[in-house]
XYZ file of C-alpha atoms in Angstrom:
555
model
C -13.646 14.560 16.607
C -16.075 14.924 13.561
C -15.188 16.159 10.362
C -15.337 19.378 9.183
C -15.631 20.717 5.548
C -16.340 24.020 4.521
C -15.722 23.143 0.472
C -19.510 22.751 -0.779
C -20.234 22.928 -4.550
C -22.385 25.894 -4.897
C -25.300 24.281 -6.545
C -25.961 21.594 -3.485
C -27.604 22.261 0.038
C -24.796 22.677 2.723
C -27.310 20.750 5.246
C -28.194 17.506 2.912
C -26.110 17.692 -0.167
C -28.729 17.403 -2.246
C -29.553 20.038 -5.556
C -30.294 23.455 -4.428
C -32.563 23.871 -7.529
C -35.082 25.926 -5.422
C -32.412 28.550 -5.430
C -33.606 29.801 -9.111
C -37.027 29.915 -8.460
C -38.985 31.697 -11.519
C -42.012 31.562 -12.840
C -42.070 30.773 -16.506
C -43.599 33.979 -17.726
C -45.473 36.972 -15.765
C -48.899 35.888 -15.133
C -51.394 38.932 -15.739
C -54.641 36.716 -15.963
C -56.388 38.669 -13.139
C -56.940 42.005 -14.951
C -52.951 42.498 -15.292
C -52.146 40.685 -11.900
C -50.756 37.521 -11.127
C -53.706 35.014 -10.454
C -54.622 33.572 -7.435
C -52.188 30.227 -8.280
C -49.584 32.013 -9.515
C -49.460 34.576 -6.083
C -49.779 31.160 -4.144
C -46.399 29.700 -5.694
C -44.608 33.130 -5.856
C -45.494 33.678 -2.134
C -44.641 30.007 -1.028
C -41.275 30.309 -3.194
C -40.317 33.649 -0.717
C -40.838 30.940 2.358
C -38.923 28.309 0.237
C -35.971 30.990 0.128
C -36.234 32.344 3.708
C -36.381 29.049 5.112
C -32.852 28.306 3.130
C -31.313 31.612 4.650
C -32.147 29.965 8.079
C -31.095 26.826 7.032
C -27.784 28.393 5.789
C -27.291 30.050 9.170
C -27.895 27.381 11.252
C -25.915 24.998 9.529
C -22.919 27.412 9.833
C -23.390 27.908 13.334
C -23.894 24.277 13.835
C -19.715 23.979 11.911
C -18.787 26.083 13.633
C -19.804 24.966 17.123
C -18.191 21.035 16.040
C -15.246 23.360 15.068
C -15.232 24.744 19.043
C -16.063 21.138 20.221
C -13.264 19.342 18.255
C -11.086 22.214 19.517
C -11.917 21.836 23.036
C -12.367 17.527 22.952
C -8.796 17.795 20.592
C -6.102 16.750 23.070
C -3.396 17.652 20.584
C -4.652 21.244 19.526
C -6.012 22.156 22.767
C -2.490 21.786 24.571
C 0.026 21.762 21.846
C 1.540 25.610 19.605
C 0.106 24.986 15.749
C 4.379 25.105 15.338
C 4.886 22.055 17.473
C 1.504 20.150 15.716
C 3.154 21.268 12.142
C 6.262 18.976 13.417
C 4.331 15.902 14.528
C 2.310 16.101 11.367
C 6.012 16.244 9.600
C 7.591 12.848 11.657
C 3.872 10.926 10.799
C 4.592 11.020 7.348
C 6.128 8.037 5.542
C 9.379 8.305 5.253
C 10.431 9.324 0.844
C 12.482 6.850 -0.790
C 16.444 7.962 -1.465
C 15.449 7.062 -4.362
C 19.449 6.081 -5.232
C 18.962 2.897 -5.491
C 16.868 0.309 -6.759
C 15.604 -1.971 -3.842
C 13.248 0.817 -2.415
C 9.040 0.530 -1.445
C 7.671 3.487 -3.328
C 4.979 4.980 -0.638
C 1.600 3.263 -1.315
C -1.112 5.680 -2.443
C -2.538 5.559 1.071
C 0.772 6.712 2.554
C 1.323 9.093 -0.290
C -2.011 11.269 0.402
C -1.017 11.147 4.445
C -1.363 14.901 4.051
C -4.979 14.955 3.101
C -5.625 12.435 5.466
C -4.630 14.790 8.094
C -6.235 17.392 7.014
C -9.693 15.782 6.770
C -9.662 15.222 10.823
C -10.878 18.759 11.479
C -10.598 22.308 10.565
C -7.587 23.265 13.125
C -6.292 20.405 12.205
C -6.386 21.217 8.309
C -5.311 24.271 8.707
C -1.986 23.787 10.269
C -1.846 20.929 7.817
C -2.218 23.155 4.439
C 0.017 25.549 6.155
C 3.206 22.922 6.792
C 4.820 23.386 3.062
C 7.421 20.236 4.619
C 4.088 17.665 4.057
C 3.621 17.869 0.311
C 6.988 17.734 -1.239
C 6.618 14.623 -2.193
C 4.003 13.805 -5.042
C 3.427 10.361 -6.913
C 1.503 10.112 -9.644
C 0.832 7.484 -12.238
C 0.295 8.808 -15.941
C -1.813 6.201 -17.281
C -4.531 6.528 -14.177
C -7.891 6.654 -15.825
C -8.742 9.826 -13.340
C -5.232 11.704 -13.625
C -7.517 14.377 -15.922
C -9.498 15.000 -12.530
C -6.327 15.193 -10.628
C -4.892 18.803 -12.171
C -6.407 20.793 -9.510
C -5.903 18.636 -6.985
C -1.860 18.611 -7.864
C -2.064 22.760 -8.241
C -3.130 22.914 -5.295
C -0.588 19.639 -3.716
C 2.308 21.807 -5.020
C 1.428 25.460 -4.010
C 1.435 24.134 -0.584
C 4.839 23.158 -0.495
C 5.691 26.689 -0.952
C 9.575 26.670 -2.572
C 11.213 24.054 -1.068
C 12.836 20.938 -2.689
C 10.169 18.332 -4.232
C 10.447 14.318 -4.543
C 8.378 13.743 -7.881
C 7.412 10.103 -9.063
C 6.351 9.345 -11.838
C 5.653 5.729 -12.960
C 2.921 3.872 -15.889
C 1.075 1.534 -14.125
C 1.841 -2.073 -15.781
C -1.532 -3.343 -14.925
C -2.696 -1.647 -18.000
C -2.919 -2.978 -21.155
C 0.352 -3.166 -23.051
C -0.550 -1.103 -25.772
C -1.203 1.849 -23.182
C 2.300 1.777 -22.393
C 4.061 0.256 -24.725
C 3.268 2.853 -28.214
C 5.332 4.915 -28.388
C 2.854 7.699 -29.093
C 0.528 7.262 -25.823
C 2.144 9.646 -23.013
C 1.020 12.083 -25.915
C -2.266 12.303 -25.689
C -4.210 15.670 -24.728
C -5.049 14.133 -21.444
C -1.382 13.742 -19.976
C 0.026 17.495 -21.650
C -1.372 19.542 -18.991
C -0.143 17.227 -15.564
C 3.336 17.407 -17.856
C 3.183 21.019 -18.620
C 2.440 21.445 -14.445
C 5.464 19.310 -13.311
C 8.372 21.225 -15.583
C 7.355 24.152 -14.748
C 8.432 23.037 -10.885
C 11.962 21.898 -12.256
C 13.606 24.481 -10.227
C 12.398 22.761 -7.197
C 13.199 18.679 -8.634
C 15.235 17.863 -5.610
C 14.521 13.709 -6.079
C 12.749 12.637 -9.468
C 12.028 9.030 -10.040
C 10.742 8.148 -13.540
C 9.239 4.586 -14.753
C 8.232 5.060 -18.184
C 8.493 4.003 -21.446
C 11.945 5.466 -22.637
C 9.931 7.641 -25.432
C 8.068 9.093 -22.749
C 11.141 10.661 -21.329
C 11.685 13.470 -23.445
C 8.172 14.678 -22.091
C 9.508 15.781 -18.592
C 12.322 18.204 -20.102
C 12.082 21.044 -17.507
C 11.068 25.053 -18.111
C 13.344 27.427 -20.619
C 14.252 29.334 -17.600
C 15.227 27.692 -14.566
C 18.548 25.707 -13.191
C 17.429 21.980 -11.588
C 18.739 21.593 -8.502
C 18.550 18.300 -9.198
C 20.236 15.749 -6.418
C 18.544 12.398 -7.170
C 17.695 10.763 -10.612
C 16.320 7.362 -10.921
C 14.931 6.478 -14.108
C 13.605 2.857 -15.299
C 12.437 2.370 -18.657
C 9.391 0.071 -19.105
C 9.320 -2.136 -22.314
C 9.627 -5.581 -23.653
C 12.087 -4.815 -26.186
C 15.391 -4.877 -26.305
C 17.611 -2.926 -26.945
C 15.360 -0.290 -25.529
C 13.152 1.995 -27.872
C 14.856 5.757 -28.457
C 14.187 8.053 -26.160
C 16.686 10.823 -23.929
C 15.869 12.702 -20.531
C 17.139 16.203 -21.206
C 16.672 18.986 -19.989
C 15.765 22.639 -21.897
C 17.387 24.673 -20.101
C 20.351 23.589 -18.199
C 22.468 20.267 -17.759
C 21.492 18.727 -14.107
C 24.468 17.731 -12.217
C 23.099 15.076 -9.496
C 24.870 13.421 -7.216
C 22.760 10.290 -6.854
C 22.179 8.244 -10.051
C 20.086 4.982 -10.628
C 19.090 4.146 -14.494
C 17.711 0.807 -15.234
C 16.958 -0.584 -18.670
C 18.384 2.550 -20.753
C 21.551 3.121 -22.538
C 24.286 5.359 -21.282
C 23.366 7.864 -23.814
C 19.977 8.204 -23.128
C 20.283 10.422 -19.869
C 21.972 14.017 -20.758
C 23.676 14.574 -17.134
C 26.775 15.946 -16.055
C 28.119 13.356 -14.389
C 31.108 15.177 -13.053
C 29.472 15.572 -9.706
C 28.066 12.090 -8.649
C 29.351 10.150 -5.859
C 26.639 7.129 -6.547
C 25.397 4.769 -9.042
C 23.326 2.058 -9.469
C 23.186 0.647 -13.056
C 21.122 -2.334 -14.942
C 21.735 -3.215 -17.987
C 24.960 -2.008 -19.384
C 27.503 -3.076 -22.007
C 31.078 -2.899 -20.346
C 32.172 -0.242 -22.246
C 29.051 1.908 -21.221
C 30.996 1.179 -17.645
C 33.946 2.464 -18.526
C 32.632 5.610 -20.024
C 30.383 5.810 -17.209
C 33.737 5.468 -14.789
C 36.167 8.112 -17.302
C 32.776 10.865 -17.134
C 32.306 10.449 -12.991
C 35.325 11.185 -11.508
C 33.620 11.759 -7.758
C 31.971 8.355 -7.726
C 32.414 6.521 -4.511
C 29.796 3.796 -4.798
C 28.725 1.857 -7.558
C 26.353 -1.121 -8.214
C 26.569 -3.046 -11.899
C 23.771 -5.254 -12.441
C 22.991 -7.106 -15.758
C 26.333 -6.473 -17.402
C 27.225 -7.911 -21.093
C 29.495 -7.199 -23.698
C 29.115 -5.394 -26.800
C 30.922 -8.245 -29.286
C 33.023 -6.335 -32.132
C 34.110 -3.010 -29.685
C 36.582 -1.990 -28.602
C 37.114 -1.630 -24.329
C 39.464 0.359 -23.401
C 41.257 0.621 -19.796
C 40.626 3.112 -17.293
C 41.808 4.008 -13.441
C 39.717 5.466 -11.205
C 41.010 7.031 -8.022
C 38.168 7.593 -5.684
C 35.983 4.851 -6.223
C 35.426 2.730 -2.796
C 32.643 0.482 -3.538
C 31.980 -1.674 -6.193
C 28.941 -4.445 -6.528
C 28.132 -6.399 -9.186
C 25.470 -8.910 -9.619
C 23.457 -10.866 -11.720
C 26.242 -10.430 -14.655
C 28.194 -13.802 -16.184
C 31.962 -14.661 -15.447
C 32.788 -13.380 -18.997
C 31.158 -9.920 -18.624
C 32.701 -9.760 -15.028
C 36.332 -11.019 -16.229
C 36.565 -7.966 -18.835
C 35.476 -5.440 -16.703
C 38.417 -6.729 -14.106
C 39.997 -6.727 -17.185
C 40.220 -3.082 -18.129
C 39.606 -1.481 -14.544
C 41.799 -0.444 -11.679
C 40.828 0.977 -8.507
C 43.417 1.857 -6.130
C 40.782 3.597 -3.524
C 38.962 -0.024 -3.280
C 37.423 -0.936 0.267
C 34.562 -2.873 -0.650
C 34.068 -5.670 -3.394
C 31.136 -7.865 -3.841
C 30.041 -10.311 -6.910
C 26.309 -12.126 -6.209
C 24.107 -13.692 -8.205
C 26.452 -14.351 -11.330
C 25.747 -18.364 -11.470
C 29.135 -19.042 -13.590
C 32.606 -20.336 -12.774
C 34.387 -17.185 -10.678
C 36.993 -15.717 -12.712
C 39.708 -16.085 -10.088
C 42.655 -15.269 -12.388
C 40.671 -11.859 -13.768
C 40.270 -11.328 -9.963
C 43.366 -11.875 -8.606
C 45.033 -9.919 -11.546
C 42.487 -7.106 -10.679
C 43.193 -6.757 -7.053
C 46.831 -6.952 -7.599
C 47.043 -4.283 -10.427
C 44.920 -2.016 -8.397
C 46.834 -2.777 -5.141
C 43.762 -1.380 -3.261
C 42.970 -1.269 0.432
C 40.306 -4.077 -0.002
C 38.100 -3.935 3.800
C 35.201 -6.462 2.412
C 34.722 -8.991 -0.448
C 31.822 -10.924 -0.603
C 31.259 -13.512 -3.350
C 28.088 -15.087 -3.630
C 26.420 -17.560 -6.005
C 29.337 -18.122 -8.221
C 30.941 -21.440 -8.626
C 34.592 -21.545 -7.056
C 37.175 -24.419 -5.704
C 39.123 -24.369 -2.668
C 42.434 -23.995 -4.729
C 41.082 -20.908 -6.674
C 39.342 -19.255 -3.515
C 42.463 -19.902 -1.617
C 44.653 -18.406 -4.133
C 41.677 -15.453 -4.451
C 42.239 -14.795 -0.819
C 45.884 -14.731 -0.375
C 45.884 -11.804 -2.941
C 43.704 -10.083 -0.354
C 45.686 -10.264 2.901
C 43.712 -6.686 4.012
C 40.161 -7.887 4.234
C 38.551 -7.497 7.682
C 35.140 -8.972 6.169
C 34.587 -11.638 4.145
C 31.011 -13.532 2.848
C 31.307 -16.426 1.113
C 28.472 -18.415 -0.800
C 29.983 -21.296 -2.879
C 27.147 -21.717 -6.191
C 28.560 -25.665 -5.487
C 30.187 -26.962 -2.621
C 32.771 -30.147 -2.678
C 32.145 -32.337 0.017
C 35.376 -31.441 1.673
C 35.418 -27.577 0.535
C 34.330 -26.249 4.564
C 36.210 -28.623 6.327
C 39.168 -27.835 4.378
C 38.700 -24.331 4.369
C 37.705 -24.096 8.690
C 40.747 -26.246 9.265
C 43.232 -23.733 6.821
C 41.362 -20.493 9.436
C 42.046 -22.441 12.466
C 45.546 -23.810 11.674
C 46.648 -20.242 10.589
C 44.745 -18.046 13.702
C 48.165 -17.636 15.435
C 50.539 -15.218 12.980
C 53.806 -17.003 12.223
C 55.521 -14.041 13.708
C 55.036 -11.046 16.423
C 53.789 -8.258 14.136
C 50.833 -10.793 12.382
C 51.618 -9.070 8.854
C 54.160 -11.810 7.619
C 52.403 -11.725 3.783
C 52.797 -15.598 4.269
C 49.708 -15.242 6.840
C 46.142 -16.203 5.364
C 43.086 -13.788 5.966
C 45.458 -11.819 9.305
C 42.838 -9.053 9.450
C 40.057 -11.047 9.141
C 37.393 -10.006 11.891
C 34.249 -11.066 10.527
C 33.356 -14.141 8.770
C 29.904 -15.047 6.915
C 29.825 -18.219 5.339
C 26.479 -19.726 2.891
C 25.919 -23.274 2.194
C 23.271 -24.914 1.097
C 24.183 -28.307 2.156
C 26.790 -31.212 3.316
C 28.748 -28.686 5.839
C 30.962 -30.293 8.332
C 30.965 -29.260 11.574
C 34.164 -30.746 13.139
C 36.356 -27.519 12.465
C 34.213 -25.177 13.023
C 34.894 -24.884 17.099
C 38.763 -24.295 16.072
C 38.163 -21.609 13.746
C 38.882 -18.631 16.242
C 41.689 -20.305 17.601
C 42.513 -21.626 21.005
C 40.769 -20.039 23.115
C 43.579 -19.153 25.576
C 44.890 -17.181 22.648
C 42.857 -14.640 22.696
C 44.304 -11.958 24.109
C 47.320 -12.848 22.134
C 48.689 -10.037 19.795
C 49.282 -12.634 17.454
C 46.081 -14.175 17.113
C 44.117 -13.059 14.063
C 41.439 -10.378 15.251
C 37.875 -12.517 14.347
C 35.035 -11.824 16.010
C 32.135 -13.129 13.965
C 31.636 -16.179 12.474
C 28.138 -16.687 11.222
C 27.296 -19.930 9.048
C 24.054 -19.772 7.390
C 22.432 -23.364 5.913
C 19.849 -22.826 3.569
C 18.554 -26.646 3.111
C 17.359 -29.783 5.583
C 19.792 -28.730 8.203
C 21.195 -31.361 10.962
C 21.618 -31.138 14.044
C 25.666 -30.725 15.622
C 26.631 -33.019 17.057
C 26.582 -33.145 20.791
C 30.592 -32.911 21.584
C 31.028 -30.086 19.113
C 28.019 -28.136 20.525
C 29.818 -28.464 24.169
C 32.975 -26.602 22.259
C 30.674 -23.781 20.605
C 29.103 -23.130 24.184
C 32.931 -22.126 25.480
C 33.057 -20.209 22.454
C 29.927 -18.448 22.969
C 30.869 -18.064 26.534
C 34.520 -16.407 25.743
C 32.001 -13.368 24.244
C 32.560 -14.183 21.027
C 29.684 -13.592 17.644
C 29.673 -17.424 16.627
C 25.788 -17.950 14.773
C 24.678 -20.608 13.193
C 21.796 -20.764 11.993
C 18.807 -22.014 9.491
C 17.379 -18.639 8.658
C 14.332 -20.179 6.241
C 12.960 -21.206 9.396
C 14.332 -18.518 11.391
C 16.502 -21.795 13.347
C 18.954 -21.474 15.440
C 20.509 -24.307 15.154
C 23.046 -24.232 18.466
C 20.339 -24.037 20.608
C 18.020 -26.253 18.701
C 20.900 -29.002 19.067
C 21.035 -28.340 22.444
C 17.403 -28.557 23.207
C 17.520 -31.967 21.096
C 19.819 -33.430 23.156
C 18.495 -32.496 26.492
C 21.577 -29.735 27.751
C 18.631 -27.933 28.550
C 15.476 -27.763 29.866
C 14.283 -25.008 28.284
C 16.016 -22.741 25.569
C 14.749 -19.247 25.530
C 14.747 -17.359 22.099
C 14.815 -20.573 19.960
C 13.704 -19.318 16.947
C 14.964 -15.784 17.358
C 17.845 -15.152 15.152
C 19.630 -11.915 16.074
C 21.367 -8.905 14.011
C 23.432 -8.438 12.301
C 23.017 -12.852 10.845
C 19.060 -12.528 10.500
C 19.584 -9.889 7.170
């Protein structure tokens, strides 16, 4: 199919583009040098300029009937309009679009700007093709822009017409500053002020009774900017802000809206202070924090009462206040990461969560609290499914001690930051030993890890391998009542991996064969390593699926 477009600007040719100057054909002044009448020149041009304007009327025509005969063609040649209702083409257009960001959290792929102008693409195919297309109001809710783009001042028809589209239903909006340009573009506090931005601003708030999803990364003064109409309620659902700056603390600066107080449900705020976003927070289930003092947390916790997930990342302490204690009831996931033992230890400190299901601690590079942990779990004597705890440095005493407090888990990741030389032989042999509960009902509190059904264990180096075959028990067990109910049991080695040795990969093939999840694997090189042991000592003569590491262990 060919192309179609019927948008010309008015002073170019519709056949070659180029200027239609011809179209204002005058003669600079009446000529009356033959006794009052035009001279013979003069008659020449004026009579030639009538051809020059006929011959664009048939021009005109033709080219129109030549559109619209590529418009029949594309129609008939089209294999999607010519057998397919303009309702059913309006849905495939919908499912071809990338799919929006939640926008909840922070480890999302914005849409690229090829993805993001999908709907013009579309629409550039053909004319049936653009028409069902600018008719679809579901393929331009979503609209990115970046405010520091050198053509956004082009782009303010283009985005009046991008939102009238979408008709009234909910829009996406993100908004970022490129960081590619120089830092004083971004970083003075007075740039999102300039003449050029007011107008894109001015369009966007007066759509703030459509922000369904908004996703701001700015300079925290730039916030204030996008503020909302003085009429309208946001139905707002999703706010994700990041402030962009190389100070810190950041500069002042507060997202607030005219009008009304937005009550999302779905909060992610990255580099601000707690104060800086004027919500009401009484509705949101989610969070997904950087870079907040611990008593920002606990305010956070005291003002959300419906939270049910929450990510900390980046926590410190304010030295000289105050941190008070708080319980919250409904909260069933917690994750913290990149945030120091001391940061962590006060916030286990001053919290307790009896609705707990889910715990997780990566990236904090410091000696685990286990005490502050132990005390935490205990005080909040919550239904604890999952723990992971990954990066931190721990023992085997304090780990064991860590785990014995949490009888309930049915998942546990582990990812020692150092690893004694005898820490995962140790700690297999303690799983194996204790697979069989010491009596019939398997809940004797005496019992280590006796709902344990899936078991992910990190190392970088130095594991031994001689336990590992034992720790799901004996094998005749299995359908005992008694036996501890793991499934799973994935080891992941991050560095210069060795091969098992051969009598201990014969034991993990009856395990594998039994139907039970045992991986192990060296997922740099997407190894694994059972079957690369296997082919190194000759078991077989050819092992399928080598390198092919399978979910859920290749994450």
């Amino acid at each position: 199919m060919e192309s179609e477009n019927n948008e010309y600007n008015a002073d170019r040719c519709i056949a070659c583009g180029h200027s239609n100057s011809y179209v204002r054909l005058q003669p600079y002044h009446q000529c009356k040098m033959s006794d009052g009448a035009p001279c013979t020149t003069c008659y020449r041009i004026e009579h030639l300029e009538s051809k020059i304007l006929e011959a664009r009327r048939v021009l005109d025509d033709l080219v129109q009937q030549h559109r619209e005969l590529k418009t029949e063609r594309n129609h008939i040649h089209d294999p999607i309009t010519s057998r397919l209702s303009p309702e059913v083409i309006s849905t495939i257009f919908q499912f071809s679009l990338p799919s929006v960001p939640d926008g909840s959290q922070r480890d999302v792929d914005m849409p690229n700007r090829k993805d993001v102008a999908s709907p013009l693409i579309l629409g550039a195919v053909c004319r049936s093709w653009r028409n069902i297309a600018w008719s679809t109001p579901s393929l331009w809710t979503f609209i990115s822009v970046c405010v520091n783009d050198p053509d956004l001042p082009n782009l303010g028809d283009l985005a009046c017409q991008w939102l009238a589209r979408s008709g009234n239903l909910p829009l996406s909006i993100h908004i970022f500053a490129s960081l590619d340009s120089p830092e004083d573009d971004w970083n003075n506090e007075d740039w999102f002020l300039l003449d050029r931005f007011g107008p894109f601003v001015e369009l966007v708030n007066q759509q703030s009774s459509r922000w369904h999803k908004v996703d701001l990364s700015l300079p925290s003064s730039a916030l204030s900017a996008f503020c909302g109409d003085l009429q309208s309620h946001s139905p707002l659902q999703t706010l994700r802000i990041h402030s962009i700056h190389e100070e810190w603390p950041a500069p002042p600066g507060q997202f607030s809206m005219k009008h009304s107080t937005p009550s999302p449900y779905n909060v992610y705020l990255s580099q601000l202070s707690f104060n800086a976003v004027v919500i009401e927070w009484a509705n949101v289930t989610e969070v997904d924090i950087d870079s907040f003092g611990i008593n920002e947390c606990i305010e956070l916790l005291e003002r959300a009462p419906q939270l049910r997930y929450c990510r900390f990342s980046g926590l410190y302490i304010h030295f000289g206040q105050l941190v008070k204690g708080t319980i919250h009831h409904q909260l069933q996931t917690l994750d913290v990461e990149n945030t120091g033992p001391e940061s962590l230890s006060l916030l286990c400190n001053k919290l307790s969560l009896p609705g707990l299901s889910k715990f997780a601690y990566t990236k904090g590079g410091g000696q685990l609290p286990i005490k502050s942990l132990e005390s935490f779990f205990n005080r909040s004597s919550c239904p604890l499914k999952e723990l992971k705890i990954m990066g931190a440095v721990f023992d085997y005493v304090g780990i064991i001690n860590l785990l014995q407090a949490t009888p309930s888990i049915s998942r546990l990741d582990l990812l020692p930051a150092q690893l004694a030389y005898d820490f995962s032989s140790k700690f297999f042999k303690l799983l194996a030993d204790s697979s069989i509960a010491r009596n019939e009902d398997g809940q004797d509190s005496d019992n280590f890890l006796p709902n344990l059904q899936t078991f992910r264990f990190h190392v970088g180096t130095g594991i031994s391998w001689i336990y590992v075959p034992d720790v799901f028990g004996p094998l005749s067990e299995l359908d005992n009542p008694c036996r501890r109910p793991l499934k799973a049991f994935h080891i992941n080695v991050f560095k210069n991996p060795e091969f098992i040795e051969k009598d201990i990969v014969s034991r993990l093939l009856g395990i594998l064969e039994a139907g039970l999840d045992l991986q192990i694997g060296y997922l740099s090189e997407n190894l694994d390593l059972i079957q690369a042991s296997m082919k190194h000592y000759g078991m077989v003569n050819n092992v399928e699926g080598e390198n092919n590491l399978t979910p859920p262990y290749a994450e």
